[in-house]
Amino acid sequence: MIRVLPFLLYLWLVSLHQVILNDATSIYAATINIPAVVVILIGLYKSELDACWFGFMVGVVTYAGIGDSMGWYVLVMALLGYLTFHVRAKVNLESIYSRVLLVLVGVLIHNVAVLIMAGSDGVFYLLVTGVVTGAVYTAVIAWVFFLFKEGKITAKKLKAIF
Amino acid sequence: MNWITNLFARHWRNIHLLAIALLSVILIVAPSVVMPTVNQAILSVFYWPFAEIKTGLGDLHAVGEENHRLRQMLTQANVNLSMYQEAVRENARLRSVLGFEQQSGYILLPVEVMSISGDYFPVSAVINGGSNDSIFVDQPVINQNGLIGRIVSVASDYATVQLLTDPSNRVAARIAQSREMGIIRFTVSEGMILDNLPVQGAVNVNDTVLSSGLGGVYPPGLRVGVVSSVERPELEPFCRITVTPFVDFHSLDELFVLNMEGR
C-alpha cells in the first residue's frame, strides 16, 4: 500500500491540473501536458511495469468522460510509459538537455496521437497552435523541473538573485 | 500448484503487460459497459475534491462582485418581468382566439461542472447531476449567458454534456432579427459557424442567433451567439457566417439543465 501511495499522489496532481491548473496555465491553445510529463518522468525514474501501469491509470483519470474512444487514449498513455522506459534503458540520459529532449519528443508524439484520435478538422491548424507549441511549453516546464531536481536552481540561489 | 507459481514468477513482466493491454482492449471494445462505472469512480475519487475546491474558491472570489451585479440585474429583471407577464397574458388571449395549443414550460435544474474533456477545445463536460436528479439524455443545458449543449449520457449521480464546441454537435438556429433559419456547428479552424442560410437571406453582423426549436432537442429562443462576420460568395448558394458564442466554453462552472415540465 505504501508503495502505491506516491503514485496515488501523482494521480491527484494530474487531476488537480485537469480541474484547476489547466486553464490557468494555458497560453492560447498551448497547454502544459502534465499527464504525459508525469508518465515520462515515471518511465525515467521507476521500473518498466510501474511506468506502464501508471501510464494506464493516468490515461483513465485524464480521459474519464471523453467518450467511447477512451480506451485508445488510455492505451497511448500506457505505451508512452513503456517506450520512455525502453528509451531510458538504451540511451544515455545523463545530461539534463537529453532528458528535456526526451520529454519534448514524448509529449509531441502523445499530442500528435491525441490529435489524430480526436479526428477533428483543422488538423494542420491545431498542429501549429496546440501540438507543437504545447510540447515546447511542456518541455520548458520539464527543464525547470530538472534544474530543481539536479540542484541547479535552489531556494538559496533564487534568494540571491532577488 | 508449484508449477503455476513458477509460471507466474517466470512470466511476471509479460503477465502485467498483458493485463494492461487486456484492460485497454476492454475499454476500447465495451465502453458502454465499463465506462459508467469507471467514470463514476474516477470522478468521485480524483475530480470531485478539486471541483469542490475550484467552486469554493471561485465563489469566494466572485461573491461580492456578483452580489452587486445581481442586484442590478434583479431590478432590471423585475421591470422585464412585469412586461413579460403582460406579454404572456396577451399571448394566452391571442392563442385562445386563434385556437393554438398552450406551450409547455421548463424547469431549471442547477448543476455544477466537475470536469471538461477535450484536448484543444472543450468537447464535453461532466456535471454533478444524474438520473437521481431527474436528468435524462437529450435535455438541453444552458447557463446565464446562453446555450451550452445537451445531455448525451446519464449515470445515477453524474451526466455528460455534449458542448456546442463538439464538432459533431448541430443546433437548428435562427436569426432573431430576421427569423432566417440555419444550422449552428463548430469547426476547429473557423470556430462557430451558421450553415445553410441562403445568400439572399437577411443577416447582418451583430445579429443575435437563437435556437429555432426545430429537431426537438433544443426549445426555441435559447441564446446561442452573435453574428461576427457574413460573406456572400457569388457562386455558392449559402452564406458563410461566423458566430461568436455568448458562452465562454473555457470557463464553465454553474449550469442549468432544462427539464420540461411534466416529464
Tab-separated table of C-alpha atoms in Angstrom:
chain	number	residue	atom	x	y	z
A	1	MET	CA	0.000	0.000	0.000
A	2	ILE	CA	2.837	2.381	0.927
A	3	ARG	CA	4.439	1.670	-2.454
A	4	VAL	CA	1.244	2.762	-4.233
A	5	LEU	CA	0.821	5.970	-2.227
A	6	PRO	CA	3.249	8.171	-4.235
A	7	PHE	CA	1.568	7.077	-7.484
A	8	LEU	CA	-1.814	7.967	-5.996
A	9	LEU	CA	-0.461	11.401	-5.146
A	10	TYR	CA	0.816	11.825	-8.710
A	11	LEU	CA	-2.647	10.879	-9.984
A	12	TRP	CA	-4.148	13.570	-7.753
A	13	LEU	CA	-1.612	16.011	-9.134
A	14	VAL	CA	-2.831	15.130	-12.642
A	15	SER	CA	-6.466	15.621	-11.527
A	16	LEU	CA	-5.589	18.950	-9.884
A	17	HIS	CA	-4.069	20.059	-13.169
A	18	GLN	CA	-7.048	18.870	-15.202
A	19	VAL	CA	-9.628	20.592	-12.971
A	20	ILE	CA	-7.911	23.784	-11.786
A	21	LEU	CA	-4.494	24.496	-13.316
A	22	ASN	CA	-5.046	23.633	-16.978
A	23	ASP	CA	-6.986	26.790	-17.823
A	24	ALA	CA	-4.813	28.989	-15.618
A	25	THR	CA	-1.542	27.870	-17.221
A	26	SER	CA	-2.580	27.655	-20.871
A	27	ILE	CA	-1.319	30.224	-23.358
A	28	TYR	CA	-3.874	30.412	-26.176
A	29	ALA	CA	-4.164	26.777	-27.411
A	30	ALA	CA	-0.816	25.702	-25.912
A	31	THR	CA	-1.259	23.810	-22.663
A	32	ILE	CA	1.173	22.019	-20.381
A	33	ASN	CA	0.685	18.300	-20.923
A	34	ILE	CA	1.157	17.371	-17.255
A	35	PRO	CA	-0.305	13.829	-17.632
A	36	ALA	CA	2.229	12.934	-20.342
A	37	VAL	CA	5.129	14.555	-18.444
A	38	VAL	CA	4.326	12.666	-15.250
A	39	VAL	CA	4.181	9.372	-17.180
A	40	ILE	CA	7.514	10.158	-18.879
A	41	LEU	CA	9.109	11.021	-15.519
A	42	ILE	CA	7.889	7.751	-14.027
A	43	GLY	CA	9.341	5.976	-17.082
A	44	LEU	CA	12.651	7.785	-16.435
A	45	TYR	CA	12.968	7.121	-12.719
A	46	LYS	CA	10.931	3.960	-11.980
A	47	SER	CA	10.591	0.433	-13.339
A	48	GLU	CA	9.030	-0.671	-16.630
A	49	LEU	CA	5.891	-2.095	-15.006
A	50	ASP	CA	5.471	0.985	-12.804
A	51	ALA	CA	5.651	3.160	-15.933
A	52	CYS	CA	3.124	1.036	-17.863
A	53	TRP	CA	0.606	0.723	-15.018
A	54	PHE	CA	0.961	4.356	-14.112
A	55	GLY	CA	0.532	5.365	-17.771
A	56	PHE	CA	-2.616	3.252	-17.899
A	57	MET	CA	-4.026	4.837	-14.726
A	58	VAL	CA	-3.137	8.382	-15.842
A	59	GLY	CA	-4.946	7.661	-19.121
A	60	VAL	CA	-8.047	6.512	-17.248
A	61	VAL	CA	-8.020	9.532	-14.920
A	62	THR	CA	-7.270	12.081	-17.634
A	63	TYR	CA	-9.725	10.834	-20.229
A	64	ALA	CA	-12.645	9.835	-17.978
A	65	GLY	CA	-15.684	11.297	-19.686
A	66	ILE	CA	-14.095	11.719	-23.134
A	67	GLY	CA	-16.488	9.201	-24.683
A	68	ASP	CA	-16.266	5.865	-26.465
A	69	SER	CA	-12.666	6.369	-27.622
A	70	MET	CA	-11.318	6.498	-24.044
A	71	GLY	CA	-9.645	3.062	-24.405
A	72	TRP	CA	-7.386	4.280	-27.224
A	73	TYR	CA	-6.272	7.317	-25.231
A	74	VAL	CA	-5.516	5.047	-22.258
A	75	LEU	CA	-3.519	2.659	-24.443
A	76	VAL	CA	-1.440	5.543	-25.865
A	77	MET	CA	-0.622	6.749	-22.351
A	78	ALA	CA	0.430	3.240	-21.225
A	79	LEU	CA	2.584	2.925	-24.371
A	80	LEU	CA	4.205	6.266	-23.591
A	81	GLY	CA	5.329	4.924	-20.197
A	82	TYR	CA	6.578	1.691	-21.791
A	83	LEU	CA	8.520	3.468	-24.557
A	84	THR	CA	10.062	6.008	-22.183
A	85	PHE	CA	11.419	3.230	-20.002
A	86	HIS	CA	12.963	1.453	-23.008
A	87	VAL	CA	14.483	4.652	-24.403
A	88	ARG	CA	15.994	5.332	-20.982
A	89	ALA	CA	17.413	1.792	-20.891
A	90	LYS	CA	19.085	2.196	-24.296
A	91	VAL	CA	20.109	5.871	-24.460
A	92	ASN	CA	22.465	7.815	-22.225
A	93	LEU	CA	20.317	10.406	-20.449
A	94	GLU	CA	22.890	11.840	-18.044
A	95	SER	CA	22.569	15.403	-19.263
A	96	ILE	CA	19.516	17.495	-18.429
A	97	TYR	CA	19.133	18.520	-22.061
A	98	SER	CA	18.863	14.911	-23.247
A	99	ARG	CA	16.032	14.377	-20.736
A	100	VAL	CA	14.325	17.595	-21.820
A	101	LEU	CA	14.629	16.395	-25.414
A	102	LEU	CA	13.052	13.081	-24.416
A	103	VAL	CA	10.155	14.958	-22.774
A	104	LEU	CA	9.771	17.150	-25.861
A	105	VAL	CA	9.661	14.172	-28.235
A	106	GLY	CA	7.433	12.106	-25.920
A	107	VAL	CA	4.894	14.902	-25.430
A	108	LEU	CA	4.980	15.707	-29.149
A	109	ILE	CA	4.229	12.070	-30.026
A	110	HIS	CA	1.431	11.985	-27.438
A	111	ASN	CA	-0.073	15.265	-28.661
A	112	VAL	CA	0.014	14.101	-32.299
A	113	ALA	CA	-1.583	10.749	-31.354
A	114	VAL	CA	-4.339	12.543	-29.428
A	115	LEU	CA	-4.901	14.914	-32.347
A	116	ILE	CA	-5.231	12.010	-34.778
A	117	MET	CA	-7.618	10.127	-32.469
A	118	ALA	CA	-9.760	13.237	-31.952
A	119	GLY	CA	-10.250	13.127	-35.749
A	120	SER	CA	-11.370	16.722	-35.988
A	121	ASP	CA	-10.985	19.088	-38.918
A	122	GLY	CA	-8.296	21.797	-38.856
A	123	VAL	CA	-5.542	19.282	-38.082
A	124	PHE	CA	-2.731	21.458	-39.502
A	125	TYR	CA	-4.026	24.499	-37.662
A	126	LEU	CA	-4.022	22.588	-34.364
A	127	LEU	CA	-0.645	21.041	-35.172
A	128	VAL	CA	0.896	24.507	-35.099
A	129	THR	CA	-1.200	26.240	-32.443
A	130	GLY	CA	-1.653	23.394	-29.970
A	131	VAL	CA	0.515	20.357	-30.612
A	132	VAL	CA	3.992	21.789	-31.274
A	133	THR	CA	3.671	24.875	-29.069
A	134	GLY	CA	2.168	22.749	-26.282
A	135	ALA	CA	5.073	20.287	-26.499
A	136	VAL	CA	7.642	23.110	-26.377
A	137	TYR	CA	5.823	24.763	-23.466
A	138	THR	CA	5.752	21.433	-21.611
A	139	ALA	CA	9.458	20.820	-22.329
A	140	VAL	CA	10.326	24.224	-20.850
A	141	ILE	CA	8.419	23.371	-17.658
A	142	ALA	CA	10.165	19.966	-17.573
A	143	TRP	CA	13.549	21.743	-17.982
A	144	VAL	CA	12.804	23.924	-14.930
A	145	PHE	CA	11.767	20.770	-13.030
A	146	PHE	CA	15.045	19.025	-13.926
A	147	LEU	CA	17.050	22.111	-12.883
A	148	PHE	CA	15.358	22.000	-9.470
A	149	LYS	CA	15.799	18.234	-9.207
A	150	GLU	CA	19.520	18.415	-10.032
A	151	GLY	CA	20.016	21.266	-7.589
A	152	LYS	CA	20.967	23.742	-10.348
A	153	ILE	CA	18.243	26.024	-9.026
A	154	THR	CA	17.773	26.194	-5.260
A	155	ALA	CA	15.819	28.447	-2.934
A	156	LYS	CA	19.157	29.919	-1.797
A	157	LYS	CA	20.196	30.814	-5.357
A	158	LEU	CA	16.787	32.313	-6.082
A	159	LYS	CA	17.029	34.425	-2.917
A	160	ALA	CA	20.466	35.614	-4.011
A	161	ILE	CA	19.045	36.828	-7.336
A	162	PHE	CA	16.263	38.828	-5.720
B	1	MET	CA	0.486	-25.980	-7.697
B	2	ASN	CA	4.184	-25.336	-7.701
B	3	TRP	CA	4.365	-25.136	-11.465
B	4	ILE	CA	1.727	-22.396	-11.506
B	5	THR	CA	3.775	-20.336	-9.034
B	6	ASN	CA	6.850	-20.911	-11.170
B	7	LEU	CA	4.999	-19.921	-14.313
B	8	PHE	CA	3.831	-16.661	-12.738
B	9	ALA	CA	7.289	-15.916	-11.387
B	10	ARG	CA	8.932	-16.552	-14.763
B	11	HIS	CA	6.424	-14.522	-16.816
B	12	TRP	CA	5.633	-11.854	-14.215
B	13	ARG	CA	6.525	-8.949	-16.533
B	14	ASN	CA	4.617	-10.371	-19.523
B	15	ILE	CA	1.552	-11.070	-17.375
B	16	HIS	CA	1.482	-7.419	-16.279
B	17	LEU	CA	1.904	-6.102	-19.814
B	18	LEU	CA	-0.801	-8.483	-21.000
B	19	ALA	CA	-3.127	-7.295	-18.211
B	20	ILE	CA	-2.616	-3.648	-19.230
B	21	ALA	CA	-3.238	-4.492	-22.884
B	22	LEU	CA	-6.353	-6.518	-21.981
B	23	LEU	CA	-7.805	-3.758	-19.808
B	24	SER	CA	-7.193	-1.249	-22.603
B	25	VAL	CA	-8.904	-3.566	-25.092
B	26	ILE	CA	-11.895	-3.922	-22.737
B	27	LEU	CA	-12.146	-0.121	-22.577
B	28	ILE	CA	-11.969	0.007	-26.387
B	29	VAL	CA	-14.469	-2.733	-27.257
B	30	ALA	CA	-17.012	-2.348	-24.450
B	31	PRO	CA	-17.071	1.327	-23.494
B	32	SER	CA	-20.811	1.381	-22.779
B	33	VAL	CA	-20.487	-1.485	-20.266
B	34	VAL	CA	-17.360	-0.351	-18.426
B	35	MET	CA	-17.349	3.411	-18.795
B	36	PRO	CA	-20.224	4.459	-16.474
B	37	THR	CA	-18.668	2.599	-13.523
B	38	VAL	CA	-15.109	3.716	-14.343
B	39	ASN	CA	-16.157	7.330	-14.858
B	40	GLN	CA	-18.206	7.426	-11.659
B	41	ALA	CA	-15.272	6.019	-9.643
B	42	ILE	CA	-12.668	8.330	-11.211
B	43	LEU	CA	-14.821	11.422	-10.885
B	44	SER	CA	-15.705	10.805	-7.242
B	45	VAL	CA	-12.157	9.837	-6.153
B	46	PHE	CA	-9.979	12.175	-8.214
B	47	TYR	CA	-12.009	15.034	-9.678
B	48	TRP	CA	-14.683	15.718	-7.098
B	49	PRO	CA	-12.371	17.137	-4.337
B	50	PHE	CA	-10.717	19.585	-6.751
B	51	ALA	CA	-14.014	20.511	-8.382
B	52	GLU	CA	-15.315	21.393	-4.907
B	53	ILE	CA	-12.188	23.470	-4.152
B	54	LYS	CA	-12.448	25.233	-7.506
B	55	THR	CA	-16.105	26.035	-6.945
B	56	GLY	CA	-15.411	27.224	-3.397
B	57	LEU	CA	-12.531	29.467	-4.440
B	58	GLY	CA	-14.487	30.843	-7.362
B	59	ASP	CA	-17.472	31.529	-5.117
B	60	LEU	CA	-15.364	33.368	-2.534
B	61	HIS	CA	-13.672	35.489	-5.150
B	62	ALA	CA	-16.778	36.426	-7.030
B	63	VAL	CA	-19.425	36.652	-4.346
B	64	GLY	CA	-19.194	40.396	-3.559
B	65	GLU	CA	-18.922	41.439	-7.168
B	66	GLU	CA	-21.697	39.076	-8.161
B	67	ASN	CA	-23.974	40.348	-5.406
B	68	HIS	CA	-23.690	43.887	-6.698
B	69	ARG	CA	-24.271	42.773	-10.267
B	70	LEU	CA	-27.211	40.578	-9.317
B	71	ARG	CA	-28.939	43.446	-7.520
B	72	GLN	CA	-28.745	45.496	-10.693
B	73	MET	CA	-29.942	42.563	-12.756
B	74	LEU	CA	-32.789	41.890	-10.326
B	75	THR	CA	-34.049	45.429	-10.692
B	76	GLN	CA	-33.867	45.142	-14.465
B	77	ALA	CA	-35.460	41.684	-14.352
B	78	ASN	CA	-38.374	42.965	-12.282
B	79	VAL	CA	-39.090	45.571	-14.910
B	80	ASN	CA	-38.791	42.948	-17.653
B	81	LEU	CA	-40.972	40.533	-15.665
B	82	SER	CA	-43.872	42.882	-15.487
B	83	MET	CA	-43.599	43.475	-19.254
B	84	TYR	CA	-43.225	39.732	-19.820
B	85	GLN	CA	-46.273	38.905	-17.700
B	86	GLU	CA	-48.282	41.370	-19.709
B	87	ALA	CA	-46.998	39.753	-22.925
B	88	VAL	CA	-47.844	36.256	-21.594
B	89	ARG	CA	-51.392	37.337	-20.830
B	90	GLU	CA	-51.696	38.876	-24.264
B	91	ASN	CA	-50.171	35.748	-25.868
B	92	ALA	CA	-52.600	33.465	-23.999
B	93	ARG	CA	-55.501	35.649	-25.043
B	94	LEU	CA	-54.447	35.647	-28.705
B	95	ARG	CA	-53.717	31.879	-28.637
B	96	SER	CA	-57.191	31.221	-27.320
B	97	VAL	CA	-58.647	33.446	-30.042
B	98	LEU	CA	-56.670	31.562	-32.750
B	99	GLY	CA	-57.217	28.118	-31.219
B	100	PHE	CA	-53.463	27.324	-30.654
B	101	GLU	CA	-52.334	24.780	-28.011
B	102	GLN	CA	-50.540	26.084	-24.912
B	103	GLN	CA	-46.738	25.546	-24.925
B	104	SER	CA	-45.256	23.634	-22.018
B	105	GLY	CA	-42.704	25.358	-19.732
B	106	TYR	CA	-39.241	24.366	-18.495
B	107	ILE	CA	-37.821	23.994	-15.002
B	108	LEU	CA	-34.160	24.894	-14.431
B	109	LEU	CA	-32.123	22.225	-12.593
B	110	PRO	CA	-28.904	23.816	-11.259
B	111	VAL	CA	-25.758	21.668	-11.647
B	112	GLU	CA	-22.009	22.193	-11.407
B	113	VAL	CA	-19.279	21.184	-13.853
B	114	MET	CA	-16.954	18.509	-12.458
B	115	SER	CA	-14.617	18.184	-15.413
B	116	ILE	CA	-14.233	19.258	-19.012
B	117	SER	CA	-12.829	16.948	-21.677
B	118	GLY	CA	-11.202	17.807	-24.959
B	119	ASP	CA	-7.573	18.457	-25.676
B	120	TYR	CA	-7.504	21.621	-27.740
B	121	PHE	CA	-11.052	22.870	-27.279
B	122	PRO	CA	-13.729	21.703	-24.847
B	123	VAL	CA	-15.843	18.888	-26.268
B	124	SER	CA	-17.789	17.519	-23.320
B	125	ALA	CA	-18.365	18.327	-19.668
B	126	VAL	CA	-19.297	16.110	-16.763
B	127	ILE	CA	-21.863	17.595	-14.373
B	128	ASN	CA	-22.732	16.614	-10.813
B	129	GLY	CA	-26.347	15.658	-11.517
B	130	GLY	CA	-27.715	12.392	-12.877
B	131	SER	CA	-30.806	10.271	-13.204
B	132	ASN	CA	-31.385	10.650	-9.423
B	133	ASP	CA	-31.919	14.352	-10.108
B	134	SER	CA	-34.369	13.766	-12.995
B	135	ILE	CA	-31.741	14.351	-15.662
B	136	PHE	CA	-32.190	12.429	-18.907
B	137	VAL	CA	-30.484	12.083	-22.270
B	138	ASP	CA	-31.148	14.900	-24.779
B	139	GLN	CA	-32.081	17.520	-22.198
B	140	PRO	CA	-30.701	20.935	-23.169
B	141	VAL	CA	-28.126	22.592	-20.883
B	142	ILE	CA	-27.696	26.354	-20.539
B	143	ASN	CA	-26.001	28.900	-18.310
B	144	GLN	CA	-26.762	32.561	-17.633
B	145	ASN	CA	-25.196	33.557	-20.972
B	146	GLY	CA	-26.801	31.068	-23.310
B	147	LEU	CA	-26.925	27.560	-24.727
B	148	ILE	CA	-24.192	25.112	-23.639
B	149	GLY	CA	-25.211	21.802	-25.233
B	150	ARG	CA	-27.216	18.701	-24.468
B	151	ILE	CA	-27.029	15.679	-22.181
B	152	VAL	CA	-25.616	12.649	-24.013
B	153	SER	CA	-25.145	10.110	-21.223
B	154	VAL	CA	-26.501	9.802	-17.723
B	155	ALA	CA	-25.418	7.801	-14.666
B	156	SER	CA	-27.076	7.903	-11.255
B	157	ASP	CA	-25.130	10.886	-9.896
B	158	TYR	CA	-23.495	12.490	-12.920
B	159	ALA	CA	-24.153	13.148	-16.574
B	160	THR	CA	-22.091	14.059	-19.630
B	161	VAL	CA	-22.927	17.160	-21.654
B	162	GLN	CA	-22.012	17.387	-25.334
B	163	LEU	CA	-20.944	21.008	-25.754
B	164	LEU	CA	-21.721	23.202	-28.777
B	165	THR	CA	-17.947	23.215	-29.383
B	166	ASP	CA	-18.034	19.488	-30.174
B	167	PRO	CA	-17.598	19.425	-33.972
B	168	SER	CA	-20.209	16.648	-34.228
B	169	ASN	CA	-22.902	18.722	-32.482
B	170	ARG	CA	-25.542	20.557	-34.552
B	171	VAL	CA	-28.171	23.061	-33.426
B	172	ALA	CA	-31.091	24.277	-35.516
B	173	ALA	CA	-30.908	28.050	-35.200
B	174	ARG	CA	-32.471	31.234	-36.463
B	175	ILE	CA	-31.515	34.883	-36.694
B	176	ALA	CA	-33.518	36.731	-34.037
B	177	GLN	CA	-33.989	39.888	-36.131
B	178	SER	CA	-34.974	38.373	-39.498
B	179	ARG	CA	-36.176	34.875	-38.401
B	180	GLU	CA	-33.934	33.334	-41.115
B	181	MET	CA	-33.023	29.740	-40.220
B	182	GLY	CA	-29.776	27.777	-40.413
B	183	ILE	CA	-27.693	25.216	-38.575
B	184	ILE	CA	-25.064	26.042	-35.965
B	185	ARG	CA	-21.936	23.885	-35.929
B	186	PHE	CA	-18.387	24.222	-34.647
B	187	THR	CA	-15.218	23.813	-36.672
B	188	VAL	CA	-11.703	23.952	-35.309
B	189	SER	CA	-10.374	26.281	-37.988
B	190	GLU	CA	-13.289	28.750	-38.230
B	191	GLY	CA	-14.929	28.483	-34.806
B	192	MET	CA	-18.710	28.545	-34.592
B	193	ILE	CA	-20.476	28.936	-37.938
B	194	LEU	CA	-24.068	29.244	-39.085
B	195	ASP	CA	-24.632	26.963	-42.065
B	196	ASN	CA	-27.381	26.551	-44.637
B	197	LEU	CA	-28.502	30.169	-44.703
B	198	PRO	CA	-29.166	31.292	-48.313
B	199	VAL	CA	-27.013	34.085	-49.786
B	200	GLN	CA	-30.100	36.225	-50.281
B	201	GLY	CA	-31.060	35.763	-46.602
B	202	ALA	CA	-31.358	38.795	-44.352
B	203	VAL	CA	-28.453	38.533	-41.959
B	204	ASN	CA	-26.063	41.195	-40.702
B	205	VAL	CA	-23.103	41.455	-38.382
B	206	ASN	CA	-24.192	41.775	-34.711
B	207	ASP	CA	-27.491	39.942	-35.326
B	208	THR	CA	-28.405	37.613	-32.488
B	209	VAL	CA	-28.579	33.859	-33.135
B	210	LEU	CA	-31.164	31.836	-31.205
B	211	SER	CA	-32.148	28.171	-31.237
B	212	SER	CA	-35.083	27.653	-33.596
B	213	GLY	CA	-36.689	24.686	-31.835
B	214	LEU	CA	-36.565	22.514	-34.956
B	215	GLY	CA	-35.274	18.997	-34.315
B	216	GLY	CA	-36.994	18.752	-30.969
B	217	VAL	CA	-33.947	18.723	-28.661
B	218	TYR	CA	-33.472	22.432	-28.004
B	219	PRO	CA	-36.503	24.602	-27.324
B	220	PRO	CA	-36.849	27.782	-29.401
B	221	GLY	CA	-35.390	31.077	-28.233
B	222	LEU	CA	-32.218	29.948	-26.399
B	223	ARG	CA	-29.376	32.442	-26.928
B	224	VAL	CA	-26.523	30.922	-28.975
B	225	GLY	CA	-24.310	33.785	-30.122
B	226	VAL	CA	-23.926	36.923	-32.184
B	227	VAL	CA	-23.047	37.086	-35.894
B	228	SER	CA	-19.436	38.241	-36.187
B	229	SER	CA	-18.939	38.065	-39.969
B	230	VAL	CA	-21.031	37.451	-43.080
B	231	GLU	CA	-19.690	36.520	-46.507
B	232	ARG	CA	-21.893	36.042	-49.567
B	233	PRO	CA	-19.888	34.052	-52.152
B	234	GLU	CA	-21.160	34.716	-55.664
B	235	LEU	CA	-21.166	31.132	-56.914
B	236	GLU	CA	-22.406	29.421	-53.765
B	237	PRO	CA	-25.970	29.003	-52.534
B	238	PHE	CA	-25.266	29.655	-48.853
B	239	CYS	CA	-23.694	32.469	-46.840
B	240	ARG	CA	-20.510	31.947	-44.825
B	241	ILE	CA	-21.436	33.196	-41.389
B	242	THR	CA	-19.258	33.041	-38.297
B	243	VAL	CA	-20.836	33.366	-34.901
B	244	THR	CA	-19.271	34.422	-31.599
B	245	PRO	CA	-20.926	32.331	-28.893
B	246	PHE	CA	-22.364	34.107	-25.871
B	247	VAL	CA	-20.906	31.380	-23.674
B	248	ASP	CA	-17.202	31.144	-22.833
B	249	PHE	CA	-16.729	27.377	-23.116
B	250	HIS	CA	-13.332	27.554	-21.398
B	251	SER	CA	-14.770	28.724	-18.084
B	252	LEU	CA	-17.883	26.722	-17.393
B	253	ASP	CA	-18.916	26.291	-13.765
B	254	GLU	CA	-22.605	26.582	-12.869
B	255	LEU	CA	-25.030	25.263	-15.469
B	256	PHE	CA	-28.752	24.609	-15.689
B	257	VAL	CA	-30.416	21.578	-17.190
B	258	LEU	CA	-33.731	22.419	-18.823
B	259	ASN	CA	-36.239	19.943	-17.500
B	260	MET	CA	-39.515	20.000	-19.346
B	261	GLU	CA	-42.482	20.300	-17.037
B	262	GLY	CA	-44.401	17.068	-16.614
B	263	ARG	CA	-41.500	14.878	-17.825
